[in-house]
PDB file of C-alpha atoms in Angstrom:
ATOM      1  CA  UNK A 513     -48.010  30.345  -2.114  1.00  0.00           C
ATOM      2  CA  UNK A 514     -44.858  30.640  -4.113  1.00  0.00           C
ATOM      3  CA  UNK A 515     -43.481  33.564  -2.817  1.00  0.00           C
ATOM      4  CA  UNK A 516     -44.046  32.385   0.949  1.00  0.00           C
ATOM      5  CA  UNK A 517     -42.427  29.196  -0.082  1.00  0.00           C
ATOM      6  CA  UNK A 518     -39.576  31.425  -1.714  1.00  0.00           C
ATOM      7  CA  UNK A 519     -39.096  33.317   1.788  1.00  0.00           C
ATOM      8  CA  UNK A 520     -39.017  29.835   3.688  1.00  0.00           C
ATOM      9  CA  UNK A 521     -36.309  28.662   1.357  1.00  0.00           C
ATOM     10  CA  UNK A 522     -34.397  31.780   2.025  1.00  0.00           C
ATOM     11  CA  UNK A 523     -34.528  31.599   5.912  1.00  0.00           C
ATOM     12  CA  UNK A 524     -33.179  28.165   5.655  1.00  0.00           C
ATOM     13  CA  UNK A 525     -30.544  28.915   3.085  1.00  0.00           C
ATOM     14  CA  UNK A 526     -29.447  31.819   6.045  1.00  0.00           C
ATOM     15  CA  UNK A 527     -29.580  29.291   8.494  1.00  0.00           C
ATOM     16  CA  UNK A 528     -27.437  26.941   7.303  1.00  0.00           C
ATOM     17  CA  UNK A 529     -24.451  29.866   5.940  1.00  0.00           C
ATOM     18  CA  UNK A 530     -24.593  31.073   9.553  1.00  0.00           C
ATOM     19  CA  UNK A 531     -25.554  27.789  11.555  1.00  0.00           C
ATOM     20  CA  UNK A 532     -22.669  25.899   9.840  1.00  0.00           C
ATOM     21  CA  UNK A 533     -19.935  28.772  10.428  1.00  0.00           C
ATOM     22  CA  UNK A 534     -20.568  28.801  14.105  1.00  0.00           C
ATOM     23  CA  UNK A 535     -20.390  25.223  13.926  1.00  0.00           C
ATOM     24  CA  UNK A 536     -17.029  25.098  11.945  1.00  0.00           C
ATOM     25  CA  UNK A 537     -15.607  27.766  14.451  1.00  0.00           C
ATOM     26  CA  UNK A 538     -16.058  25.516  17.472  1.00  0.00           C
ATOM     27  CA  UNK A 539     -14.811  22.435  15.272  1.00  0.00           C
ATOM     28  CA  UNK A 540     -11.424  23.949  14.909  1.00  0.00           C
ATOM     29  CA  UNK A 541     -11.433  24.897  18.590  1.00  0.00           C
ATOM     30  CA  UNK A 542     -12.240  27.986  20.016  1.00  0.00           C
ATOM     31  CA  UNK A 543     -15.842  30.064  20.548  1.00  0.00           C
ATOM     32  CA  UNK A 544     -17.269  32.062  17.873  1.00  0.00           C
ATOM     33  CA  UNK A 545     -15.650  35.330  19.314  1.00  0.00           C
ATOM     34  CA  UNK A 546     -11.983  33.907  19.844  1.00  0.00           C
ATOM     35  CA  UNK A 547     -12.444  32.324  16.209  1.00  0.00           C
ATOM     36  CA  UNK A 548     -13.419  34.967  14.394  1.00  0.00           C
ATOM     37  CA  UNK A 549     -10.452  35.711  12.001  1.00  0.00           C
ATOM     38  CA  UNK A 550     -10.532  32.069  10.945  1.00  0.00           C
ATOM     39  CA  UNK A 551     -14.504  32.011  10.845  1.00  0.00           C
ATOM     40  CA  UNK A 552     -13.640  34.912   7.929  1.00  0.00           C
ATOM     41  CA  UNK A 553     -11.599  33.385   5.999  1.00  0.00           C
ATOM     42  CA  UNK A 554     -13.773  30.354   5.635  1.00  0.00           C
ATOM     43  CA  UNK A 555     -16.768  32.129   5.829  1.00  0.00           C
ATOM     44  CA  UNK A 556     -17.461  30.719   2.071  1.00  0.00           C
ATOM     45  CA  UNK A 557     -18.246  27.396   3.848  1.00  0.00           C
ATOM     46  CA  UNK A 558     -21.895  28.509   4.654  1.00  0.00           C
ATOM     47  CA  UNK A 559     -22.460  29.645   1.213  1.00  0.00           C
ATOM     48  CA  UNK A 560     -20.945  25.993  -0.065  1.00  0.00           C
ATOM     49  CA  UNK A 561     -23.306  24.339   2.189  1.00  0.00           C
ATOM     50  CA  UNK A 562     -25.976  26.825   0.991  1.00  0.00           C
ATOM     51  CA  UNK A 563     -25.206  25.627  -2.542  1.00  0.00           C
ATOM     52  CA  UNK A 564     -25.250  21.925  -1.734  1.00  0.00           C
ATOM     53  CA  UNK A 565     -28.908  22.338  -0.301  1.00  0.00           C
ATOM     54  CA  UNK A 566     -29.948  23.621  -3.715  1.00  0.00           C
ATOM     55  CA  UNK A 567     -28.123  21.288  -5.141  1.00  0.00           C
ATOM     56  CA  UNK A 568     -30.512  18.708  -3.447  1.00  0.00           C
ATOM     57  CA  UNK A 569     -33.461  20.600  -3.961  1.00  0.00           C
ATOM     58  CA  UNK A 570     -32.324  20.645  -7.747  1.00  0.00           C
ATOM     59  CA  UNK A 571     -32.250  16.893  -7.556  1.00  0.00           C
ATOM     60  CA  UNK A 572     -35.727  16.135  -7.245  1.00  0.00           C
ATOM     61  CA  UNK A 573     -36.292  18.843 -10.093  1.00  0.00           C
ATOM     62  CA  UNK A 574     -34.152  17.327 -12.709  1.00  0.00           C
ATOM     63  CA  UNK A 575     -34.617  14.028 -12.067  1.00  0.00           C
ATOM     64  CA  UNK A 576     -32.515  13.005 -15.215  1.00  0.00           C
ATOM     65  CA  UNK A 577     -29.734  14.167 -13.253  1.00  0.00           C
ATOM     66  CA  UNK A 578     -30.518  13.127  -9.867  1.00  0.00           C
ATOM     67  CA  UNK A 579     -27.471  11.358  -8.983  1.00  0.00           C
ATOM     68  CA  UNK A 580     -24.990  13.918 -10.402  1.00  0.00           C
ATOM     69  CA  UNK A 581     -26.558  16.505  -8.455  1.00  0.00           C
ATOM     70  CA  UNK A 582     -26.363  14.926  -5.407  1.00  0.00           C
ATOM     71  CA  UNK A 583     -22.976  13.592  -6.458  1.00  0.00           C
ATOM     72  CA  UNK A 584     -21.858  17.088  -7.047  1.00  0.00           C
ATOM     73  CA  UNK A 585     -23.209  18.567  -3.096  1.00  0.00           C
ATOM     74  CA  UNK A 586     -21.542  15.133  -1.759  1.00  0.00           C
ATOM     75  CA  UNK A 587     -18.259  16.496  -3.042  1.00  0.00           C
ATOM     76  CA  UNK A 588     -18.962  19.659  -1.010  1.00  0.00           C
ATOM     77  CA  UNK A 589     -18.277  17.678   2.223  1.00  0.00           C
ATOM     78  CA  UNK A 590     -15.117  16.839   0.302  1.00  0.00           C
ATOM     79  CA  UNK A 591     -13.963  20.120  -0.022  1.00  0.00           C
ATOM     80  CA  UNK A 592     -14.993  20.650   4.044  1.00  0.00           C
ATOM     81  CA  UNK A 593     -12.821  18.006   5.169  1.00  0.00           C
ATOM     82  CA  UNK A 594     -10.082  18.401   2.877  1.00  0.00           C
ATOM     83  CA  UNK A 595      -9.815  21.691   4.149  1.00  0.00           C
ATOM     84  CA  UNK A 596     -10.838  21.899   7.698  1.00  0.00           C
ATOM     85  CA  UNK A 597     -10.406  17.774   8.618  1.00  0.00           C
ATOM     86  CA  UNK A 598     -13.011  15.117   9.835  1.00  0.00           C
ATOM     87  CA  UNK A 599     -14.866  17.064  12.624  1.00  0.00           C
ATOM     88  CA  UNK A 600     -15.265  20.044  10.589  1.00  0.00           C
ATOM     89  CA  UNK A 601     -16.823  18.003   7.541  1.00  0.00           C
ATOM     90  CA  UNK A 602     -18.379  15.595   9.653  1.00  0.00           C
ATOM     91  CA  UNK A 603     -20.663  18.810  11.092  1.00  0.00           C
ATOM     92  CA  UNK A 604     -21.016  20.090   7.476  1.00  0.00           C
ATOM     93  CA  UNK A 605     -22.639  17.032   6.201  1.00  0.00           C
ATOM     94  CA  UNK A 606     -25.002  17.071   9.038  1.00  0.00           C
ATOM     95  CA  UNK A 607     -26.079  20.462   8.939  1.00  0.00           C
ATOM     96  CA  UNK A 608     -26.450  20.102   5.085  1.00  0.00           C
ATOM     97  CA  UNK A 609     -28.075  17.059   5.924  1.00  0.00           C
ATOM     98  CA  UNK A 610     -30.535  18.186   8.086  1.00  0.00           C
ATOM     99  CA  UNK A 611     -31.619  21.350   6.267  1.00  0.00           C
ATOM    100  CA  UNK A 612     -31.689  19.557   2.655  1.00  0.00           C
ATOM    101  CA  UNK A 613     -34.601  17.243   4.975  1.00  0.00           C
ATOM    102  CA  UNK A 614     -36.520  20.624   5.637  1.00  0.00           C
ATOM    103  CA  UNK A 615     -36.504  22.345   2.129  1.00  0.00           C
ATOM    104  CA  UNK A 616     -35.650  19.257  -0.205  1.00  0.00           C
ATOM    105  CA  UNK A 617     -38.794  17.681  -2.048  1.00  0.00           C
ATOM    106  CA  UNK A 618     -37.683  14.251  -2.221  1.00  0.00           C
ATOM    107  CA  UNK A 619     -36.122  12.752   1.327  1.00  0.00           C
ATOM    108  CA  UNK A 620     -34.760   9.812  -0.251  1.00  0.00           C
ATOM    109  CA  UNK A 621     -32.537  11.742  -1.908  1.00  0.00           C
ATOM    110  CA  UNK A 622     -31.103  13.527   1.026  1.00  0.00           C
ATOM    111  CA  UNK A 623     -30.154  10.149   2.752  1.00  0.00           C
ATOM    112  CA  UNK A 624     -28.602   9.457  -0.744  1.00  0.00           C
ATOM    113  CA  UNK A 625     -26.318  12.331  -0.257  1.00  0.00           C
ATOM    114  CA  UNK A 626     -25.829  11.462   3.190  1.00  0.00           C
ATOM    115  CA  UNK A 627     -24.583   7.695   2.784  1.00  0.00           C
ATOM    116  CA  UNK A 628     -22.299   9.461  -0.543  1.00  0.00           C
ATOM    117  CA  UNK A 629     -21.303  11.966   3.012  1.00  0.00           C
ATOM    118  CA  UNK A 630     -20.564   9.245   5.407  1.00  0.00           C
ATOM    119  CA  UNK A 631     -18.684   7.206   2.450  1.00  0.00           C
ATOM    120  CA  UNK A 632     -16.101  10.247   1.909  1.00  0.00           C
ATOM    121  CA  UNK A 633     -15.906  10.826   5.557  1.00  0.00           C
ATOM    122  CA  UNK A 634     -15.015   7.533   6.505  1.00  0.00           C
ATOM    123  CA  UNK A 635     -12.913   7.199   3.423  1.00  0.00           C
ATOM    124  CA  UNK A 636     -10.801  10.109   4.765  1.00  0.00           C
ATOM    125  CA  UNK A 637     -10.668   8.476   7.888  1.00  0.00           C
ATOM    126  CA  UNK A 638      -9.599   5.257   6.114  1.00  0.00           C
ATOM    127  CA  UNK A 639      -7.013   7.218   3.783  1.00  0.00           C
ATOM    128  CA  UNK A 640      -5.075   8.778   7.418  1.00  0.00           C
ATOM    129  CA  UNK A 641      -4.962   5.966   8.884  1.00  0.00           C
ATOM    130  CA  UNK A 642      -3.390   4.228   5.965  1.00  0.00           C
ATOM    131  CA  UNK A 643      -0.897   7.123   5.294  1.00  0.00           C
ATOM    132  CA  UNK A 644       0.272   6.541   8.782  1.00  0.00           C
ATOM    133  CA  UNK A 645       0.716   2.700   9.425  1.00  0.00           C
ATOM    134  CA  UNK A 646       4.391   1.899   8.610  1.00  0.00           C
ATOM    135  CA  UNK A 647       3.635  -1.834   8.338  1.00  0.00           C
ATOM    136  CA  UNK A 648       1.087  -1.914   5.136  1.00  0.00           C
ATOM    137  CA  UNK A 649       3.254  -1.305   2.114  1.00  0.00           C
ATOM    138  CA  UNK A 650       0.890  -1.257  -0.810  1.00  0.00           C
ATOM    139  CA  UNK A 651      -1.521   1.804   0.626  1.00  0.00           C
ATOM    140  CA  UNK A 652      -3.302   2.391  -2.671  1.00  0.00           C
ATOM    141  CA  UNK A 653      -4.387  -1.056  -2.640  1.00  0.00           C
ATOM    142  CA  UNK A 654      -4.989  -1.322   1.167  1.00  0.00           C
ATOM    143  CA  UNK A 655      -7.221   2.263   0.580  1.00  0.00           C
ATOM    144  CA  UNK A 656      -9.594   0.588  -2.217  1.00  0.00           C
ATOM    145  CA  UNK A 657      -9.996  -2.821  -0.293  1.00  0.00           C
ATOM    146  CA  UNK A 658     -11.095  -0.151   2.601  1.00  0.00           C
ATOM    147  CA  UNK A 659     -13.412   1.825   0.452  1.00  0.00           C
ATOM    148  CA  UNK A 660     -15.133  -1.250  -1.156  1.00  0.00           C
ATOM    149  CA  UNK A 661     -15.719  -2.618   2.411  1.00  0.00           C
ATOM    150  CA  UNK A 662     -17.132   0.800   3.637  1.00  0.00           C
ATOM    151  CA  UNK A 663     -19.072   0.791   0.657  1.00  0.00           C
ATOM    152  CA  UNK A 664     -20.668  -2.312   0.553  1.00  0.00           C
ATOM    153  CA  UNK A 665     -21.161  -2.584   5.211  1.00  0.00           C
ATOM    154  CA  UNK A 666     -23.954   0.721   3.832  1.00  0.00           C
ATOM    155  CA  UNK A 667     -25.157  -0.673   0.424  1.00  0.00           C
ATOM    156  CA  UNK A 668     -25.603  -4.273   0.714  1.00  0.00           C
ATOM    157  CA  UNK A 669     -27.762  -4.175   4.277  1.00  0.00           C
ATOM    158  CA  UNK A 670     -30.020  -1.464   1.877  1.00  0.00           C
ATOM    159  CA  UNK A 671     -30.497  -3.908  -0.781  1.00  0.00           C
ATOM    160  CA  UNK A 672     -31.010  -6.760   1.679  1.00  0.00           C
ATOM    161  CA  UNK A 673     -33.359  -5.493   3.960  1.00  0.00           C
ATOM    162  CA  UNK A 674     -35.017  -2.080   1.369  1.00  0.00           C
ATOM    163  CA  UNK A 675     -34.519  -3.956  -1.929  1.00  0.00           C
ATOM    164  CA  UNK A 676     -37.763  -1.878  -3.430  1.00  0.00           C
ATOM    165  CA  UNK A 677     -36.078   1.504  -2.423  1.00  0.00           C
ATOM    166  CA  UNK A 678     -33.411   0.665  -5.378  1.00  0.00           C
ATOM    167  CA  UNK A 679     -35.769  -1.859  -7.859  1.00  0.00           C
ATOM    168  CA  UNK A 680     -38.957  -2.731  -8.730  1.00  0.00           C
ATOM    169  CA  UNK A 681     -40.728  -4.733  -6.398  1.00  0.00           C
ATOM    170  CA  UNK A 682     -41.209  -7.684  -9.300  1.00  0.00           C
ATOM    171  CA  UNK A 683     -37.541  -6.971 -10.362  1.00  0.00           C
ATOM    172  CA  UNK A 684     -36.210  -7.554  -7.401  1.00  0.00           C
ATOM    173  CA  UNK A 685     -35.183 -11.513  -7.558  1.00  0.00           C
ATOM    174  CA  UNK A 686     -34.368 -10.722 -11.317  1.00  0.00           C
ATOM    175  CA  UNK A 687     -31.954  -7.435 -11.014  1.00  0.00           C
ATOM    176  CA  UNK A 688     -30.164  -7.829  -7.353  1.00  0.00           C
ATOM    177  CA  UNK A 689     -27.060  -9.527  -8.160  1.00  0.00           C
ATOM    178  CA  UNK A 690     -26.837  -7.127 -11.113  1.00  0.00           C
ATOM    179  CA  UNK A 691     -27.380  -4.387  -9.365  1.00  0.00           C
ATOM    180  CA  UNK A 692     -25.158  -5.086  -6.539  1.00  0.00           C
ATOM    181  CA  UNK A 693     -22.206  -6.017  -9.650  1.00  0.00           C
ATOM    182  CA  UNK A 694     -23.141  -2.515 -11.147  1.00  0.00           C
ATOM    183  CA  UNK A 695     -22.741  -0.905  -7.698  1.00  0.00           C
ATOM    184  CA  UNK A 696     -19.409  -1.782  -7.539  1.00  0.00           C
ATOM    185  CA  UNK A 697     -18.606  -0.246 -10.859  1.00  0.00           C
ATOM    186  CA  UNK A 698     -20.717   2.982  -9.916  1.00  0.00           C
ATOM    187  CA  UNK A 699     -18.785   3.312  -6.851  1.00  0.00           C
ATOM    188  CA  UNK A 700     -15.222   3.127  -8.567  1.00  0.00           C
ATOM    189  CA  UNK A 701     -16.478   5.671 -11.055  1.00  0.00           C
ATOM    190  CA  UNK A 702     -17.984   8.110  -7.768  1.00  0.00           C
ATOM    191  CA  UNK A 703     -14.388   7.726  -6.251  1.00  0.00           C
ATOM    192  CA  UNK A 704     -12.394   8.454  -9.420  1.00  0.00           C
ATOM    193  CA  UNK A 705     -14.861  11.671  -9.875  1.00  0.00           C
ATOM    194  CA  UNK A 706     -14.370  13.018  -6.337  1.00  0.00           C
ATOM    195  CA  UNK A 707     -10.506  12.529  -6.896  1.00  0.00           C
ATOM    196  CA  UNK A 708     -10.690  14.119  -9.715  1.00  0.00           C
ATOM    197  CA  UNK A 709     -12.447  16.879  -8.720  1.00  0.00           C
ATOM    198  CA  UNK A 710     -10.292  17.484  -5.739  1.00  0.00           C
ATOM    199  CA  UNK A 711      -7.418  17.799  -7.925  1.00  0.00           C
ATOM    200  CA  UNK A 712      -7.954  19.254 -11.014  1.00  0.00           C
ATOM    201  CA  UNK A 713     -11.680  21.472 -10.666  1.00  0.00           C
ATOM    202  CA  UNK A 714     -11.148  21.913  -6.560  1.00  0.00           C
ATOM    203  CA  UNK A 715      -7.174  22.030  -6.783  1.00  0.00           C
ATOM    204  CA  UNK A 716      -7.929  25.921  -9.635  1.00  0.00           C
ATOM    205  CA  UNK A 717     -10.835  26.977  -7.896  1.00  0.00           C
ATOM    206  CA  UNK A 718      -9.182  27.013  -4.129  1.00  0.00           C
ATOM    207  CA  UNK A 719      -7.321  29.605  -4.820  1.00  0.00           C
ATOM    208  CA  UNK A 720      -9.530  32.039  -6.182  1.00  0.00           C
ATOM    209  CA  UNK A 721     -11.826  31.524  -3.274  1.00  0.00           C
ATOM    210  CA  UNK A 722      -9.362  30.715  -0.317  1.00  0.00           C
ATOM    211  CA  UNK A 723      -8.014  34.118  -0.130  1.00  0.00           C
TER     212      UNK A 723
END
């Protein structure tokens, strides 16, 4: 049972390398064939998504470091649309998304990974459109006003409407406005992590890989 189980991990871990280069080809805007000098150079892309699958598998393994884990493949979309812009890491997520369902034990934590996805997707989004407006002066502020509202238009409706998928069910009247305070905090440490991973882990490695 373990080594079939070993040989259905591996076909997914070669569908998602191959499934998400085809994918990234036609993001940037051509066929597979026309594309493929660029599809080489990124080619590492499948094995990053490859990584952030086991990266979620990993997550229901060690659950003492759950969230890290599926911190750390969340900042693999990071690196996607840093590099290749929204569509490109938009269809990385989802691919990653989608296979980390198949192969992943616990599910829960793949739509973890996905809102911490969505978050950095549509704080990149957020961060452009800032960067371009001419009339807001204080961007840094106007960004982390944005974030917190992204944030919180995914988090609170959970905690509304799933309460018992983040507490106790008898803790649940006790711990929500403490848990919704804490949130806040957790989310200003995830962002400060990603940003500094983009600069000073993601900002060494790039060139050692991006060749």
């Amino acid at each position: 049972m373990a080594q079939v189980r070993h040989r259905e991990l591996e076909r997914e871990t070669y569908v998602v390398i191959y499934g998400v280069q085809d994918t990234l080809c036609e993001c940037m805007g051509g066929d597979s064939c026309s594309m493929h000098v660029k599809c080489e150079k990124m080619a590492f892309t499948g094995v990053l998504a490859a990584f952030a699958v086991i990266l979620l598998v990993l997550s229901a393994v060690i659950e003492t470091s759950s969230l890290f884990l599926i911190a750390a493949a969340a900042f693999c979309v990071g690196i996607v649309l840093r590099e290749w812009g929204i569509r490109a890491g938009a269809a990385f997520l989802t691919a990653s998304f989608l296979v980390g369902l198949i192969v992943a034990p616990n599910r829960l934590y793949c739509i973890t990974f996905l809102a911490m996805g969505i978050y950095l997707v549509l704080s990149e989004i957020l961060w452009e459109k800032v960067a371009q407006s001419s009339k807001i002066q204080k961007k840094t502020v106007a960004v982390w006003i944005g974030k917190y509202i992204i944030f919180n238009a995914m988090f609170i409706p959970v905690l509304l409407i799933f309460p018992t998928l983040i507490l106790a069910e008898e803790a649940v009247e006790k711990m929500f406005w403490i848990v919704l305070i804490g949130a806040q905090a957790g989310l200003f440490v995830f962002d400060k992590a990603y940003m500094y991973f983009q600069v000073f882990i993601w900002g060494k490695l790039r060139s050692k890989v991006m060749k």
